[in-house]
Structures are given as structure tokens and as C-alpha cells.
mmCIF file of C-alpha atoms and ligand atoms in Angstrom:
data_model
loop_
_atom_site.group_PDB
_atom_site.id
_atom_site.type_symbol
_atom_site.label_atom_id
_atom_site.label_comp_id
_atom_site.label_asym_id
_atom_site.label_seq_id
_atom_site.Cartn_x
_atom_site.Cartn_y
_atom_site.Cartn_z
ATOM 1 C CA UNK A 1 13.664 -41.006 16.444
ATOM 2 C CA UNK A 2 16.901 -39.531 17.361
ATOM 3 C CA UNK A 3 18.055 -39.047 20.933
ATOM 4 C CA UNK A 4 20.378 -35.936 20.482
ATOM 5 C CA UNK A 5 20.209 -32.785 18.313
ATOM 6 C CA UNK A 6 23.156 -30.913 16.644
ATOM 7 C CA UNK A 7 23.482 -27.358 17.060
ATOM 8 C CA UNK A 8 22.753 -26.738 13.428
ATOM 9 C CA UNK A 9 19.738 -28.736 13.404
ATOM 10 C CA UNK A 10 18.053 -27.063 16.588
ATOM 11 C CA UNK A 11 19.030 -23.538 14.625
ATOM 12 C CA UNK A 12 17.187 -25.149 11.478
ATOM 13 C CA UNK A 13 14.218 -25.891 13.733
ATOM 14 C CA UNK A 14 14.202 -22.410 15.495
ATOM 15 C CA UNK A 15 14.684 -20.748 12.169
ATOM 16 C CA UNK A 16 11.535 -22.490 11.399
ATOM 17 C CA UNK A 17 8.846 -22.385 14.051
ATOM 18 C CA UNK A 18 10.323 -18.631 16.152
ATOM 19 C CA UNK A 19 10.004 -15.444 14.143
ATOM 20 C CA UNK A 20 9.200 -12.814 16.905
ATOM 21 C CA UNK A 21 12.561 -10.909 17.225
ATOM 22 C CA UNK A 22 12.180 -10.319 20.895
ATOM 23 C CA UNK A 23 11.581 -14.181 21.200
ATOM 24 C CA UNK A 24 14.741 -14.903 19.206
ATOM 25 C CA UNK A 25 16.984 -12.375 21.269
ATOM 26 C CA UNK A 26 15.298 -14.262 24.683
ATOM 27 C CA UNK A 27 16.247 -17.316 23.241
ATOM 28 C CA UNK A 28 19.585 -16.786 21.880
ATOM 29 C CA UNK A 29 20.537 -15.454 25.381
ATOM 30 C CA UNK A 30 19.222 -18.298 27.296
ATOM 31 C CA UNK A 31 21.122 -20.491 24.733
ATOM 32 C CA UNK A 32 24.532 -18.430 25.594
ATOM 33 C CA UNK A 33 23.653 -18.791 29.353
ATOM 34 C CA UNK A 34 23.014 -22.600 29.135
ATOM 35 C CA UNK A 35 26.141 -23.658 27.390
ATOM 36 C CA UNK A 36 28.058 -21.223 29.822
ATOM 37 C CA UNK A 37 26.180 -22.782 32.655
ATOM 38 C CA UNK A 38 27.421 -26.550 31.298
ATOM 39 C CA UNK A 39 30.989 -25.572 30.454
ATOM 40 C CA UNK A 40 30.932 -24.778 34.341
ATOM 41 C CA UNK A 41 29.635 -27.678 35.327
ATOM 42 C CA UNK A 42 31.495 -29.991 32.944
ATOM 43 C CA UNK A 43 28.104 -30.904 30.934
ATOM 44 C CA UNK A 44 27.370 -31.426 27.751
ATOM 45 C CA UNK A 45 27.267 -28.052 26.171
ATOM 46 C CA UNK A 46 25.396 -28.650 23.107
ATOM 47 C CA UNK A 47 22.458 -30.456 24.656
ATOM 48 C CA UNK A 48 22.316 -27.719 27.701
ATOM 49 C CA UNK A 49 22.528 -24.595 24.613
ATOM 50 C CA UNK A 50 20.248 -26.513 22.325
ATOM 51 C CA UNK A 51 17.375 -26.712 24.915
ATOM 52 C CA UNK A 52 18.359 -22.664 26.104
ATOM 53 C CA UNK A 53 17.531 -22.037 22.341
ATOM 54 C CA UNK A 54 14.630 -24.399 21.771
ATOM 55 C CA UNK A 55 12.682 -23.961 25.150
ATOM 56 C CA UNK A 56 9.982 -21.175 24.085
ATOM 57 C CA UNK A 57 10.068 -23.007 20.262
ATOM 58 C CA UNK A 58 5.626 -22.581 20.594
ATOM 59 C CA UNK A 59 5.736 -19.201 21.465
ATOM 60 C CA UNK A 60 4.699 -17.921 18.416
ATOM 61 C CA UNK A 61 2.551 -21.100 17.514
ATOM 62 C CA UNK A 62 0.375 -21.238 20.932
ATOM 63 C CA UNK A 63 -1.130 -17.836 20.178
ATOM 64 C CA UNK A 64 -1.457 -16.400 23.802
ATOM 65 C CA UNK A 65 -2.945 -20.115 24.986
ATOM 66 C CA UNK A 66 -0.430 -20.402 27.346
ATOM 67 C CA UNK A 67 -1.970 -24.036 28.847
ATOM 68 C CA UNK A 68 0.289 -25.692 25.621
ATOM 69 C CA UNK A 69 3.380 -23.795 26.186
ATOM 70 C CA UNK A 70 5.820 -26.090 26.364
ATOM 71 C CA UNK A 71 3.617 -29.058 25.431
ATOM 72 C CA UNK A 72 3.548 -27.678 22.304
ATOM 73 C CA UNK A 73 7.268 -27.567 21.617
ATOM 74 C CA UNK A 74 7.929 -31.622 22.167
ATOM 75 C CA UNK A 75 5.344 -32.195 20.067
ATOM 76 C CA UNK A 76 6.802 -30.178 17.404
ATOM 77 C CA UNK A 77 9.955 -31.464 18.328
ATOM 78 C CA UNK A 78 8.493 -34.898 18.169
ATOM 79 C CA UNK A 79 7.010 -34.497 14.707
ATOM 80 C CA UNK A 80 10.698 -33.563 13.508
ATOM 81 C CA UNK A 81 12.093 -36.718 14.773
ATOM 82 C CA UNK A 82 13.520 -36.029 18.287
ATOM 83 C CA UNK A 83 13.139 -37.653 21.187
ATOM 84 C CA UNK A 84 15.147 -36.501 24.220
ATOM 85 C CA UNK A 85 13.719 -36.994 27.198
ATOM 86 C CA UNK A 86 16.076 -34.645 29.740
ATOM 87 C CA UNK A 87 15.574 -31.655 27.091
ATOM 88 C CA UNK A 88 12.025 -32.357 26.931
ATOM 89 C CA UNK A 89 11.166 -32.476 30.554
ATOM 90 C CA UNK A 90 13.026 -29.499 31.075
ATOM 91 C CA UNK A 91 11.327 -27.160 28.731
ATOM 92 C CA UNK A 92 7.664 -28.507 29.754
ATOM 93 C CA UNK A 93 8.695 -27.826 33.749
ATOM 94 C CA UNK A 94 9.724 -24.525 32.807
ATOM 95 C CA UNK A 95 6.381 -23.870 32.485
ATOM 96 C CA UNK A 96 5.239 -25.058 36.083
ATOM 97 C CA UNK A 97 2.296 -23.724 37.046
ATOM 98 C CA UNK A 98 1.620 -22.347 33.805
ATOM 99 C CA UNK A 99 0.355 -25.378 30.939
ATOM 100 C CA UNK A 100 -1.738 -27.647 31.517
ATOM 101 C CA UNK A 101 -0.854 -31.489 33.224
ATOM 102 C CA UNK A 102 0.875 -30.196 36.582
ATOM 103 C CA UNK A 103 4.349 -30.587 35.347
ATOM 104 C CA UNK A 104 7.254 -29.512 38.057
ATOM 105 C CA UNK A 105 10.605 -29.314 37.890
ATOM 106 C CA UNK A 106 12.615 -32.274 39.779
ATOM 107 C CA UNK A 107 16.038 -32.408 38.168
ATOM 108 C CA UNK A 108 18.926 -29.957 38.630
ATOM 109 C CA UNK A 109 18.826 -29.227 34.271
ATOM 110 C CA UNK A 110 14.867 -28.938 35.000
ATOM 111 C CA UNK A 111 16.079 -25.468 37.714
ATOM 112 C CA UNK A 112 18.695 -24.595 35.680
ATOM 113 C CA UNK A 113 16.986 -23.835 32.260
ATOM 114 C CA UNK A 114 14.057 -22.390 34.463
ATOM 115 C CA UNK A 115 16.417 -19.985 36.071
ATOM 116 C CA UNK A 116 18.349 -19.125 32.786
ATOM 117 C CA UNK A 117 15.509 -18.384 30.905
ATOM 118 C CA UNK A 118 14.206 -15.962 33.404
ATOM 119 C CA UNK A 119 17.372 -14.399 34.487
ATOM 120 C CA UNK A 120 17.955 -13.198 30.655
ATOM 121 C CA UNK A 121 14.457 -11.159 31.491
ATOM 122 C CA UNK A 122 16.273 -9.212 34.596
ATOM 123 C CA UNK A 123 19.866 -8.664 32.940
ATOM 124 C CA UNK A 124 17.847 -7.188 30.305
ATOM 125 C CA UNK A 125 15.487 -5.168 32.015
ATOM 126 C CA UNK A 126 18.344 -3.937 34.355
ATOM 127 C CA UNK A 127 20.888 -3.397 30.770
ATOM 128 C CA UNK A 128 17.672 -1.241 29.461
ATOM 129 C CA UNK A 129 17.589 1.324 32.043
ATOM 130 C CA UNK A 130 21.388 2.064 32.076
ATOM 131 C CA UNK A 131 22.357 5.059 30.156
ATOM 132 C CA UNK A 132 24.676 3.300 28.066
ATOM 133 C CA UNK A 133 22.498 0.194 27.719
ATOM 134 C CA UNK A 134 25.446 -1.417 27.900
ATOM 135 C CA UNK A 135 25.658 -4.736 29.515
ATOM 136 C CA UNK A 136 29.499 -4.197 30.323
ATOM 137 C CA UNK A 137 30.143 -3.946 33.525
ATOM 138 C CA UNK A 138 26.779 -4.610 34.873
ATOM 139 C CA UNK A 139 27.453 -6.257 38.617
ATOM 140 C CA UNK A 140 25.497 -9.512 40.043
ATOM 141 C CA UNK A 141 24.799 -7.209 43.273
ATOM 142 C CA UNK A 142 23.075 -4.470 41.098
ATOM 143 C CA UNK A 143 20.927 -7.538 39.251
ATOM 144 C CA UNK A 144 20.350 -8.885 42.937
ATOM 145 C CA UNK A 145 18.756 -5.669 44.035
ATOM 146 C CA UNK A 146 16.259 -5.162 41.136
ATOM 147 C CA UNK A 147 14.923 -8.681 41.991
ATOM 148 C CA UNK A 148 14.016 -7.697 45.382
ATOM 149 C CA UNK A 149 11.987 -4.668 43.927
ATOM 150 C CA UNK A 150 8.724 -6.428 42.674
ATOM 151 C CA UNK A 151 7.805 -3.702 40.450
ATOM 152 C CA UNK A 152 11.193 -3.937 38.310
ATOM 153 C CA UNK A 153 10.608 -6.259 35.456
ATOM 154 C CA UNK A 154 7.422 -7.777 37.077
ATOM 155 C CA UNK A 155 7.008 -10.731 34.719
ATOM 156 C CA UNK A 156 10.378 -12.461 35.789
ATOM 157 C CA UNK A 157 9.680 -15.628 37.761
ATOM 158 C CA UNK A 158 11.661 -14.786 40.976
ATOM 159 C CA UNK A 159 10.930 -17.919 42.974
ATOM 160 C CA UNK A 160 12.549 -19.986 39.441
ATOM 161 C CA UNK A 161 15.996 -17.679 39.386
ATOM 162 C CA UNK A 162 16.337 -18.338 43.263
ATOM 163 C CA UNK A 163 15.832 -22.008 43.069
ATOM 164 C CA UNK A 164 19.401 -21.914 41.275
ATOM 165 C CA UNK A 165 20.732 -22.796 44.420
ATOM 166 C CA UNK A 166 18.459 -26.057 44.358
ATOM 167 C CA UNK A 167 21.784 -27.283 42.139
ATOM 168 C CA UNK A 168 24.289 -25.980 44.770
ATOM 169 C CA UNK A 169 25.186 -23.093 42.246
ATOM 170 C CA UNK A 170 25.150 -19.919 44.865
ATOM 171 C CA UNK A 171 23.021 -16.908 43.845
ATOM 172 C CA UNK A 172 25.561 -14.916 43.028
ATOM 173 C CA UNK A 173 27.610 -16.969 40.702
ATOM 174 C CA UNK A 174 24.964 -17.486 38.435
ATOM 175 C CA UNK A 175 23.947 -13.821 37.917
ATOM 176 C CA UNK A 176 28.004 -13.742 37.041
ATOM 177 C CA UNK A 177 27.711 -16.619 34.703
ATOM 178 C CA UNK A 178 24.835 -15.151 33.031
ATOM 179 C CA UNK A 179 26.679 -11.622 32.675
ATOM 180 C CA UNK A 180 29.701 -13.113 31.289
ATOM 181 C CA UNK A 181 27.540 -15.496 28.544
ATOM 182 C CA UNK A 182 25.127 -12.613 27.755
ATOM 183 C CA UNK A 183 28.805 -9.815 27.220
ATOM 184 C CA UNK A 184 30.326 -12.607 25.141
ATOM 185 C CA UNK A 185 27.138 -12.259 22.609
ATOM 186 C CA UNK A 186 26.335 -8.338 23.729
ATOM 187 C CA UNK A 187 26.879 -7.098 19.650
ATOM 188 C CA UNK A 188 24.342 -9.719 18.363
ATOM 189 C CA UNK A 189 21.554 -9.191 21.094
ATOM 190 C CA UNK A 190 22.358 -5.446 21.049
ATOM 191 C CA UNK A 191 23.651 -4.415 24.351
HETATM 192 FE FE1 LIG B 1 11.648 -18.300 27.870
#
């Protein structure tokens, strides 16, 4: 079993097991966010972007049965030879509450790929509604504001983007971090 994974053989595996386009943009973007997230904190940007990109691998293999989501993906993982414990606890926590075995998130990577993933839902939602549908530009204050209406993009985990500050990271900063990742990619995830 091997303890890491190369970028080109997580995009192998995601070429593989995720077709649904809207899953691949979601992905793709928390894959940008993560490696932004670990340049900023002086981490190791390919395992932080790898397991942005790999996190919702089962999405299109669990069929709506949500209790394997993330369970799912380490085992597929598993049966392709990897075993990497930080990456793997990280995408089961990020569905807390959610698959079966009561998994929660502990460790600082475990709230940061939980608040990536979800924040790529609101910049998104927010970018959609803009008459450009442009993501240039877009403000952490504006994305701040649509998370306090409920209604706005209603499937985003709120309680998961404001446990960023769980790592120390402020609020703020992150929504910033997430802009900049998601504008350096805006031509490939169309925005
Ligand atoms: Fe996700």
C-alpha cells in the first residue's frame, strides 16, 4: 500500500470513478481551494489538493445512499492501493452526521476540507446570481451575507464553513482564499 498519492494518479482515479460534470466542477474547486489553503499554511500542497479533488470520489457510485458517502471512497481508494490515513479521515468526517459509524471531525485538515468543500457551494451560488456570473471581484463580505440568509443556497453546511476558525484561520480570510483559488481556475469551472 502506498502512503502518498501524486497529483496525476488522484486525476487517474477521479477520471475513473466521477463522471457527473457538476461533481467534477465541485471537486476541481475544492481541489484549487485546498492547495491554496496549504500554500498559506506552509502544508503540503499536493496531499491537501489531492484530498479537495478526491473527497466526493463515491458520489456517483453510492447512488443517493448517502450512509456510504465517504466510506465508500477509502474503500475504493483502498482497493487501488492507498493508504493515507490524514486524507482518509478527512473525507469520511466530512460527512459527519451524514454516513453511517458516527465519524466527526477532530483535526484542523478534518475542518478545513469540510469548510472548503462547502464554501465552493456558496461562491458558486452567490457567482450564479450576478449578472455577469463572473466570479471577479466577488467580496468575502457579500459571500458572508448570503450565509446568514438560510434560504440562499440551502444545502451548504453553514455550521462546517464557520468552524474554519476551529484552525485559527478568521472567517473572513478564508472566503478570500477561496475567491482568489476559485479566480485563478474561473475559465475552466466557467465563471
Ligand atoms: Fe463535496
Amino acid at each position: 500500500m502506498k502512503n502518498n498519492i501524486t497529483k496525476p494518479e488522484a486525476k487517474q482515479i477521479w477520471e475513473k470513478y466521477l463522471k457527473t460534470e457538476y461533481l467534477r466542477l465541485h471537486t476541481i474547486e475544492s481541489e484549487a481551494i485546498m492547495r491554496k489553503l496549504a500554500k498559506h499554511f506552509g502544508k503540503d500542497e499536493d496531499l491537501w489538493g489531492n484530498t479537495g479533488l478526491l473527497h466526493d470520489l463515491d458520489m456517483d457510485v453510492i447512488n443517493g445512499d448517502y450512509r456510504m458517502h465517504g466510506i465508500k471512497t477509502v474503500e475504493i481508494l483502498k482497493n487501488e492501493g492507498f493508504e493515507i490515513p490524514v486524507m482518509f479521515d478527512a473525507i469520511i468526517s466530512h460527512a459527519e452526521g451524514v454516513n453511517e459509524g458516527g465519524a466527526k471531525r477532530t483535526t484542523d485538515f478534518d475542518y478545513i476540507l469540510s469548510a472548503a468543500e462547502n464554501i465552493t457551494g456558496m461562491i458558486s451560488a452567490y457567482v450564479a446570481v450576478l449578472p455577469e456570473k463572473k466570479i471577479a471581484g466577488a467580496k468575502p463580505s457579500s459571500i458572508i451575507k448570503r450565509l446568514k440568509t438560510k434560504a440562499f443556497a440551502a444545502s451548504v453546511n453553514r455550521e462546517f464553513i464557520y468552524d474554519i476558525e476551529k484552525t485559527g484561520l478568521k472567517l473572513d480570510v478564508f472566503i478570500q482564499l477561496s475567491i482568489d483559488a476559485m479566480s485563478e481556475i474561473a475559465e475552466e469551472i466557467g465563471m
